[in-house]
Amino acid sequence: MKRLLSLFLAAGLLVSACALTDEDMRFSRTVILYSQGDYIDTDILSEFTLETGIEVKYVVAGDGNDIAPDECDLLLGDLDCVSLLADAGCIQALDAEQFSPWGTIDAQWLELGGLEAYAVPCLWTTMGLVYDPTRTELRVTQWADLADAAFAGQVLMPADAGQLTAVGLAALELDVNSQSAGELAAAGLWLEGQSSLVLDYCDEGDMADWFRSGDAVLAVCPASAAIELMAELPELSFVIPSGGSWQSVLCYAVAADTEKVDATYALLNYLCEAENLAKNAAYSGWSVTSSRAYSLLSPSWRSNPLAYPELDGIAETPLLTARDSRTQSFALLDTLVNFRRTVLNASTAGMENAW
């Protein structure tokens, strides 16, 4: 919104409220909601507009839009995204007088590694492994299986630096939120050694193509993505490794310089009502941070072991909050991706020479 305001000032387009046109009034009642992925049922947004008269422009990252996260009024993103925006001063501390549904969110989700004042946790998922048992005789049970030479060239790893680092730590049975330089270095070495087996470092959207083509056999995959993947490819299996796992969470955050504070908080409050939290959980395949919302889900969702694994003991599985090693993690991911591309290019060149 800062860039938008500076453009208005530069062009001398500031006008008094009495001079606003109908189009200006419509824009002044439009809230921009930016999401890292398509996690929101747009029917909810339509219902919000009908009830309040406030329009919502829903922007999903990667959909070819030209709006950046720091140009929105309300954001839905993971902790890394929220942390980066908080560090840059792009989101504001939540106004307790404006935000009302804190009682809807379960207490166990309210510790967010220092971001509690900025973020409203709404959806969560558990990280695990998805594999094709029809294409391997091995039984996948642990993170270390990602380094089994039997899966050479058939393994998918996350393209997210924080998740990748967590995989390396988990494979060594270390705390996924570790900030120890020695343990992070050990995880980096494990990931480097394992990289020769990797088919691709990719996001969730690319996994289906790799499994559909038969190239991938084993992948690091959040349960939320596995639900959709296994609906299309029912031969696949999902497992939470025996050594444990971690949760990732999506949070709402309010832009620091939104000019539509009341309208933005009205939308945030609406999205965090139990009924709407439940609708978005069912729509996205993610799990919900509210017991009240959980009780509103259909029995099939509540009993889905991918969405709600071992629900009674879920608090024992840590939330991935470590972000201090982000720079190191991104450098490691870049190195591994470049290494894979070098190997692929060399392999392709060899095939061309053979022809």
Short mmCIF file of C-alpha atoms in Angstrom, two decimals:
data_model
loop_
_atom_site.label_atom_id
_atom_site.label_comp_id
_atom_site.label_asym_id
_atom_site.label_seq_id
_atom_site.Cartn_x
_atom_site.Cartn_y
_atom_site.Cartn_z
CA MET A 1 0.00 0.00 0.00
CA LYS A 2 3.00 2.37 0.52
CA ARG A 3 3.81 2.27 -3.18
CA LEU A 4 0.18 2.91 -4.06
CA LEU A 5 -0.02 5.91 -1.72
CA SER A 6 3.23 7.37 -3.06
CA LEU A 7 1.83 7.20 -6.57
CA PHE A 8 -1.26 9.11 -5.44
CA LEU A 9 0.87 11.79 -3.81
CA ALA A 10 3.20 12.14 -6.77
CA ALA A 11 0.29 12.58 -9.15
CA GLY A 12 -1.51 15.02 -6.88
CA LEU A 13 -4.61 12.86 -6.79
CA LEU A 14 -5.56 13.29 -3.16
CA VAL A 15 -9.17 14.46 -3.03
CA SER A 16 -11.56 15.37 -0.28
CA ALA A 17 -14.21 12.90 0.82
CA CYS A 18 -16.94 15.10 -0.59
CA ALA A 19 -15.36 14.91 -4.07
CA LEU A 20 -15.31 11.11 -4.23
CA THR A 21 -17.01 9.54 -7.23
CA ASP A 22 -19.08 6.35 -7.08
CA GLU A 23 -16.02 4.45 -8.36
CA ASP A 24 -13.85 6.02 -5.65
CA MET A 25 -16.37 5.01 -3.00
CA ARG A 26 -16.45 1.46 -4.35
CA PHE A 27 -12.64 1.26 -4.23
CA SER A 28 -12.59 2.71 -0.71
CA ARG A 29 -14.77 -0.23 0.34
CA THR A 30 -12.57 -2.84 -1.33
CA VAL A 31 -10.18 -4.90 0.80
CA ILE A 32 -7.27 -6.68 -0.88
CA LEU A 33 -6.74 -10.16 0.55
CA TYR A 34 -3.42 -11.75 -0.46
CA SER A 35 -2.86 -15.49 0.01
CA GLN A 36 0.23 -17.63 -0.52
CA GLY A 37 -2.00 -20.31 -2.03
CA ASP A 38 -5.65 -20.95 -2.83
CA TYR A 39 -6.77 -21.68 0.71
CA ILE A 40 -10.01 -19.68 0.83
CA ASP A 41 -13.47 -20.65 -0.35
CA THR A 42 -14.56 -17.61 -2.37
CA ASP A 43 -18.21 -18.25 -1.47
CA ILE A 44 -17.27 -16.98 2.00
CA LEU A 45 -15.97 -13.75 0.50
CA SER A 46 -19.16 -13.31 -1.54
CA GLU A 47 -21.27 -13.82 1.59
CA PHE A 48 -19.13 -11.26 3.43
CA THR A 49 -19.75 -8.71 0.68
CA LEU A 50 -23.50 -9.35 0.75
CA GLU A 51 -23.60 -8.85 4.52
CA THR A 52 -21.33 -5.81 4.76
CA GLY A 53 -21.17 -4.15 1.34
CA ILE A 54 -17.37 -4.45 1.48
CA GLU A 55 -15.84 -5.85 -1.71
CA VAL A 56 -12.90 -8.28 -1.44
CA LYS A 57 -10.19 -8.56 -4.08
CA TYR A 58 -8.75 -12.04 -3.55
CA VAL A 59 -5.18 -12.37 -4.83
CA VAL A 60 -3.43 -15.76 -4.91
CA ALA A 61 0.35 -15.84 -5.24
CA GLY A 62 1.55 -17.19 -8.57
CA ASP A 63 -1.72 -16.60 -10.40
CA GLY A 64 -0.18 -14.02 -12.71
CA ASN A 65 -1.28 -11.06 -10.60
CA ASP A 66 0.82 -7.92 -10.22
CA ILE A 67 0.09 -7.33 -6.53
CA ALA A 68 2.82 -8.03 -3.97
CA PRO A 69 2.20 -9.12 -0.36
CA ASP A 70 3.15 -5.67 0.94
CA GLU A 71 0.43 -4.08 -1.21
CA CYS A 72 -2.48 -5.90 0.43
CA ASP A 73 -4.72 -5.06 3.38
CA LEU A 74 -4.93 -8.60 4.78
CA LEU A 75 -2.48 -11.46 4.26
CA LEU A 76 -2.74 -15.23 4.63
CA GLY A 77 0.67 -16.91 4.70
CA ASP A 78 2.98 -19.25 6.56
CA LEU A 79 5.21 -18.20 9.43
CA ASP A 80 8.21 -17.51 7.18
CA CYS A 81 6.15 -15.14 5.06
CA VAL A 82 4.66 -13.42 8.11
CA SER A 83 8.09 -13.17 9.73
CA LEU A 84 9.68 -11.57 6.67
CA LEU A 85 6.88 -9.01 6.46
CA ALA A 86 7.09 -8.31 10.21
CA ASP A 87 10.87 -7.78 9.94
CA ALA A 88 10.26 -5.35 7.07
CA GLY A 89 7.62 -3.45 9.04
CA CYS A 90 4.90 -4.39 6.56
CA ILE A 91 2.40 -5.85 9.05
CA GLN A 92 0.99 -4.41 12.25
CA ALA A 93 0.48 -5.73 15.75
CA LEU A 94 -3.12 -6.90 16.07
CA ASP A 95 -5.52 -4.44 17.64
CA ALA A 96 -7.28 -6.28 20.47
CA GLU A 97 -10.19 -3.87 20.30
CA GLN A 98 -10.70 -4.54 16.58
CA PHE A 99 -10.09 -8.30 16.53
CA SER A 100 -12.72 -10.27 18.43
CA PRO A 101 -12.54 -14.07 17.83
CA TRP A 102 -9.41 -14.95 19.87
CA GLY A 103 -11.55 -17.33 21.92
CA THR A 104 -12.25 -19.32 18.77
CA ILE A 105 -8.59 -20.30 18.26
CA ASP A 106 -7.28 -23.12 20.50
CA ALA A 107 -4.62 -22.01 22.98
CA GLN A 108 -2.07 -24.56 21.75
CA TRP A 109 -1.73 -22.66 18.45
CA LEU A 110 -1.12 -19.24 19.96
CA GLU A 111 2.64 -19.62 20.54
CA LEU A 112 4.16 -18.68 17.21
CA GLY A 113 7.86 -18.22 17.89
CA GLY A 114 7.57 -14.51 18.68
CA LEU A 115 4.92 -13.63 16.11
CA GLU A 116 1.97 -13.93 18.49
CA ALA A 117 1.30 -10.20 18.41
CA TYR A 118 1.05 -10.13 14.61
CA ALA A 119 -0.47 -13.38 13.40
CA VAL A 120 -3.78 -15.21 13.73
CA PRO A 121 -3.19 -18.97 13.17
CA CYS A 122 -6.08 -20.50 11.24
CA LEU A 123 -4.93 -23.63 9.39
CA TRP A 124 -2.28 -26.27 10.05
CA THR A 125 -0.88 -29.43 8.49
CA THR A 126 1.56 -32.19 9.41
CA MET A 127 4.65 -33.00 7.34
CA GLY A 128 5.19 -36.59 6.24
CA LEU A 129 6.23 -38.86 3.38
CA VAL A 130 4.11 -39.97 0.45
CA TYR A 131 5.28 -42.92 -1.64
CA ASP A 132 4.13 -45.42 -4.24
CA PRO A 133 4.18 -48.93 -2.69
CA THR A 134 3.42 -50.46 -6.09
CA ARG A 135 6.83 -49.34 -7.35
CA THR A 136 9.04 -50.34 -4.44
CA GLU A 137 9.39 -53.36 -2.17
CA LEU A 138 10.75 -51.19 0.61
CA ARG A 139 8.50 -50.12 3.46
CA VAL A 140 8.94 -46.41 4.07
CA THR A 141 8.91 -45.63 7.80
CA GLN A 142 11.48 -42.91 8.60
CA TRP A 143 13.02 -39.69 7.30
CA ALA A 144 16.33 -41.45 6.72
CA ASP A 145 14.63 -43.51 3.97
CA LEU A 146 15.00 -40.41 1.79
CA ALA A 147 18.71 -41.24 1.60
CA ASP A 148 18.24 -44.90 0.62
CA ALA A 149 20.09 -45.54 -2.65
CA ALA A 150 17.20 -47.75 -3.75
CA PHE A 151 15.26 -44.52 -4.44
CA ALA A 152 18.02 -42.89 -6.53
CA GLY A 153 16.55 -40.36 -8.95
CA GLN A 154 13.02 -40.92 -7.63
CA VAL A 155 12.89 -38.63 -4.57
CA LEU A 156 11.09 -35.28 -4.36
CA MET A 157 12.30 -32.78 -1.77
CA PRO A 158 10.73 -29.45 -0.72
CA ALA A 159 11.69 -26.27 -2.53
CA ASP A 160 11.01 -24.37 0.69
CA ALA A 161 14.28 -23.68 2.50
CA GLY A 162 12.85 -23.89 6.02
CA GLN A 163 11.09 -27.19 5.32
CA LEU A 164 14.21 -28.58 3.65
CA THR A 165 16.34 -27.76 6.69
CA ALA A 166 13.74 -29.39 8.94
CA VAL A 167 13.94 -32.59 6.86
CA GLY A 168 17.72 -32.72 7.30
CA LEU A 169 17.41 -32.21 11.06
CA ALA A 170 14.62 -34.79 11.36
CA ALA A 171 16.61 -37.36 9.38
CA LEU A 172 19.35 -37.03 12.01
CA GLU A 173 16.74 -37.24 14.80
CA LEU A 174 17.46 -33.64 15.85
CA ASP A 175 15.07 -30.87 16.89
CA VAL A 176 13.52 -29.40 13.71
CA ASN A 177 13.64 -25.97 15.40
CA SER A 178 17.30 -26.32 16.35
CA GLN A 179 19.39 -23.15 16.22
CA SER A 180 22.65 -24.97 16.99
CA ALA A 181 25.30 -24.12 14.39
CA GLY A 182 26.72 -27.61 14.68
CA GLU A 183 23.38 -29.34 14.22
CA LEU A 184 22.44 -27.10 11.28
CA ALA A 185 25.79 -27.84 9.67
CA ALA A 186 25.23 -31.57 10.17
CA ALA A 187 21.78 -31.29 8.57
CA GLY A 188 23.34 -29.43 5.65
CA LEU A 189 25.90 -32.18 5.13
CA TRP A 190 23.16 -34.82 5.22
CA LEU A 191 21.15 -32.92 2.61
CA GLU A 192 24.20 -32.49 0.39
CA GLY A 193 24.94 -36.20 0.56
CA GLN A 194 21.32 -37.04 -0.19
CA SER A 195 21.04 -34.60 -3.12
CA SER A 196 22.42 -37.09 -5.66
CA LEU A 197 19.23 -39.15 -5.17
CA VAL A 198 16.85 -36.22 -5.73
CA LEU A 199 14.63 -36.06 -8.78
CA ASP A 200 13.47 -32.51 -8.04
CA TYR A 201 13.24 -29.81 -5.38
CA CYS A 202 9.66 -28.74 -5.99
CA ASP A 203 6.53 -27.28 -4.48
CA GLU A 204 3.37 -29.25 -3.81
CA GLY A 205 1.81 -28.32 -7.13
CA ASP A 206 4.48 -30.16 -9.11
CA MET A 207 4.31 -33.42 -7.14
CA ALA A 208 1.26 -34.80 -8.94
CA ASP A 209 2.96 -34.45 -12.33
CA TRP A 210 6.02 -36.35 -11.14
CA PHE A 211 3.97 -39.17 -9.60
CA ARG A 212 1.58 -39.24 -12.54
CA SER A 213 4.48 -39.69 -14.95
CA GLY A 214 5.92 -42.52 -12.85
CA ASP A 215 9.21 -40.71 -12.26
CA ALA A 216 8.71 -40.12 -8.54
CA VAL A 217 8.37 -42.87 -5.95
CA LEU A 218 8.99 -41.02 -2.67
CA ALA A 219 8.34 -37.41 -1.63
CA VAL A 220 8.36 -35.12 1.38
CA CYS A 221 4.77 -33.97 1.46
CA PRO A 222 2.43 -32.14 3.86
CA ALA A 223 -0.72 -34.03 4.74
CA SER A 224 -2.82 -31.24 3.21
CA ALA A 225 -1.25 -31.90 -0.20
CA ALA A 226 -1.31 -35.68 0.25
CA ILE A 227 -5.10 -35.57 0.66
CA GLU A 228 -5.52 -34.08 -2.81
CA LEU A 229 -2.71 -36.16 -4.33
CA MET A 230 -4.09 -39.47 -3.05
CA ALA A 231 -7.61 -38.61 -4.19
CA GLU A 232 -6.23 -38.58 -7.73
CA LEU A 233 -3.68 -41.38 -7.27
CA PRO A 234 -5.18 -43.78 -4.68
CA GLU A 235 -2.30 -46.23 -5.02
CA LEU A 236 -0.09 -43.83 -3.06
CA SER A 237 0.46 -44.09 0.70
CA PHE A 238 1.18 -41.43 3.31
CA VAL A 239 3.17 -41.99 6.47
CA ILE A 240 4.25 -39.84 9.38
CA PRO A 241 7.79 -41.13 10.07
CA SER A 242 8.40 -43.06 13.26
CA GLY A 243 10.92 -40.49 14.46
CA GLY A 244 8.23 -37.82 14.62
CA SER A 245 7.21 -34.88 12.51
CA TRP A 246 6.25 -31.21 12.73
CA GLN A 247 3.35 -28.93 11.95
CA SER A 248 3.24 -25.92 9.66
CA VAL A 249 0.65 -23.22 10.18
CA LEU A 250 -1.02 -20.56 8.03
CA CYS A 251 -1.82 -17.22 9.63
CA TYR A 252 -3.72 -14.05 8.88
CA ALA A 253 -1.89 -10.74 9.32
CA VAL A 254 -2.97 -7.12 8.83
CA ALA A 255 -0.92 -4.76 6.66
CA ALA A 256 0.89 -2.07 8.63
CA ASP A 257 -0.30 0.81 6.50
CA THR A 258 -3.72 -0.29 5.37
CA GLU A 259 -5.99 2.70 4.87
CA LYS A 260 -9.07 0.53 5.43
CA VAL A 261 -8.56 -0.55 9.02
CA ASP A 262 -12.22 -1.05 9.93
CA ALA A 263 -13.05 -2.93 6.73
CA THR A 264 -9.92 -5.09 7.01
CA TYR A 265 -10.69 -6.10 10.60
CA ALA A 266 -14.29 -6.75 9.64
CA LEU A 267 -13.05 -9.25 7.04
CA LEU A 268 -10.55 -10.79 9.46
CA ASN A 269 -13.22 -11.27 12.11
CA TYR A 270 -15.56 -12.81 9.56
CA LEU A 271 -12.94 -15.25 8.26
CA CYS A 272 -12.16 -16.32 11.83
CA GLU A 273 -15.72 -17.19 12.77
CA ALA A 274 -15.89 -20.91 13.53
CA GLU A 275 -18.19 -21.68 10.62
CA ASN A 276 -15.91 -19.99 8.10
CA LEU A 277 -12.76 -21.51 9.57
CA ALA A 278 -14.40 -24.91 9.06
CA LYS A 279 -15.41 -24.10 5.48
CA ASN A 280 -11.87 -23.05 4.56
CA ALA A 281 -10.40 -26.14 6.21
CA ALA A 282 -12.64 -28.39 4.11
CA TYR A 283 -11.95 -26.33 0.98
CA SER A 284 -8.16 -26.26 1.33
CA GLY A 285 -7.52 -29.72 2.76
CA TRP A 286 -5.68 -28.14 5.69
CA SER A 287 -6.65 -28.79 9.30
CA VAL A 288 -8.24 -26.14 11.50
CA THR A 289 -6.85 -24.48 14.63
CA SER A 290 -10.24 -24.23 16.33
CA SER A 291 -12.01 -27.04 18.20
CA ARG A 292 -15.28 -25.19 17.66
CA ALA A 293 -14.66 -25.16 13.91
CA TYR A 294 -13.54 -28.81 14.00
CA SER A 295 -16.87 -29.79 15.55
CA LEU A 296 -18.66 -28.26 12.55
CA LEU A 297 -16.78 -30.37 10.00
CA SER A 298 -18.42 -33.41 8.42
CA PRO A 299 -17.71 -36.75 10.11
CA SER A 300 -15.59 -37.81 7.12
CA TRP A 301 -13.27 -34.83 7.62
CA ARG A 302 -13.07 -35.24 11.39
CA SER A 303 -12.11 -38.90 11.00
CA ASN A 304 -9.62 -38.35 8.17
CA PRO A 305 -6.27 -39.62 9.52
CA LEU A 306 -4.30 -37.40 7.15
CA ALA A 307 -6.05 -34.21 8.24
CA TYR A 308 -6.18 -35.11 11.94
CA PRO A 309 -3.50 -37.70 12.77
CA GLU A 310 -3.58 -38.81 16.40
CA LEU A 311 -5.64 -35.77 17.32
CA ASP A 312 -5.40 -36.34 21.08
CA GLY A 313 -1.60 -36.12 21.02
CA ILE A 314 -1.16 -33.53 18.34
CA ALA A 315 0.19 -30.94 20.81
CA GLU A 316 3.28 -33.13 21.25
CA THR A 317 4.27 -32.57 17.63
CA PRO A 318 6.21 -29.29 17.38
CA LEU A 319 5.23 -26.33 15.28
CA LEU A 320 7.99 -25.35 12.85
CA THR A 321 8.90 -21.86 14.04
CA ALA A 322 12.70 -21.61 13.59
CA ARG A 323 13.60 -18.80 11.20
CA ASP A 324 17.00 -17.56 12.38
CA SER A 325 18.77 -19.96 10.00
CA ARG A 326 16.78 -18.71 6.99
CA THR A 327 19.77 -17.14 5.16
CA GLN A 328 21.85 -20.27 5.59
CA SER A 329 18.92 -22.44 4.50
CA PHE A 330 18.28 -20.45 1.33
CA ALA A 331 21.98 -20.64 0.42
CA LEU A 332 21.92 -24.41 0.95
CA LEU A 333 18.76 -24.85 -1.13
CA ASP A 334 20.27 -22.77 -3.95
CA THR A 335 23.42 -24.90 -3.88
CA LEU A 336 21.48 -28.17 -3.99
CA VAL A 337 19.17 -27.02 -6.80
CA ASN A 338 22.13 -25.85 -8.87
CA PHE A 339 23.87 -29.17 -8.21
CA ARG A 340 20.84 -31.07 -9.43
CA ARG A 341 20.62 -28.93 -12.57
CA THR A 342 24.31 -29.55 -13.29
CA VAL A 343 23.76 -33.31 -13.01
CA LEU A 344 20.65 -33.16 -15.22
CA ASN A 345 22.40 -31.04 -17.85
CA ALA A 346 25.36 -33.41 -17.88
CA SER A 347 23.01 -36.38 -18.25
CA THR A 348 21.09 -34.70 -21.08
CA ALA A 349 24.32 -33.80 -22.87
CA GLY A 350 25.45 -37.41 -22.56
CA MET A 351 22.23 -38.64 -24.13
CA GLU A 352 22.56 -36.13 -26.99
CA ASN A 353 26.16 -37.23 -27.60
CA ALA A 354 25.02 -40.85 -27.62
CA TRP A 355 22.53 -40.02 -30.39
#
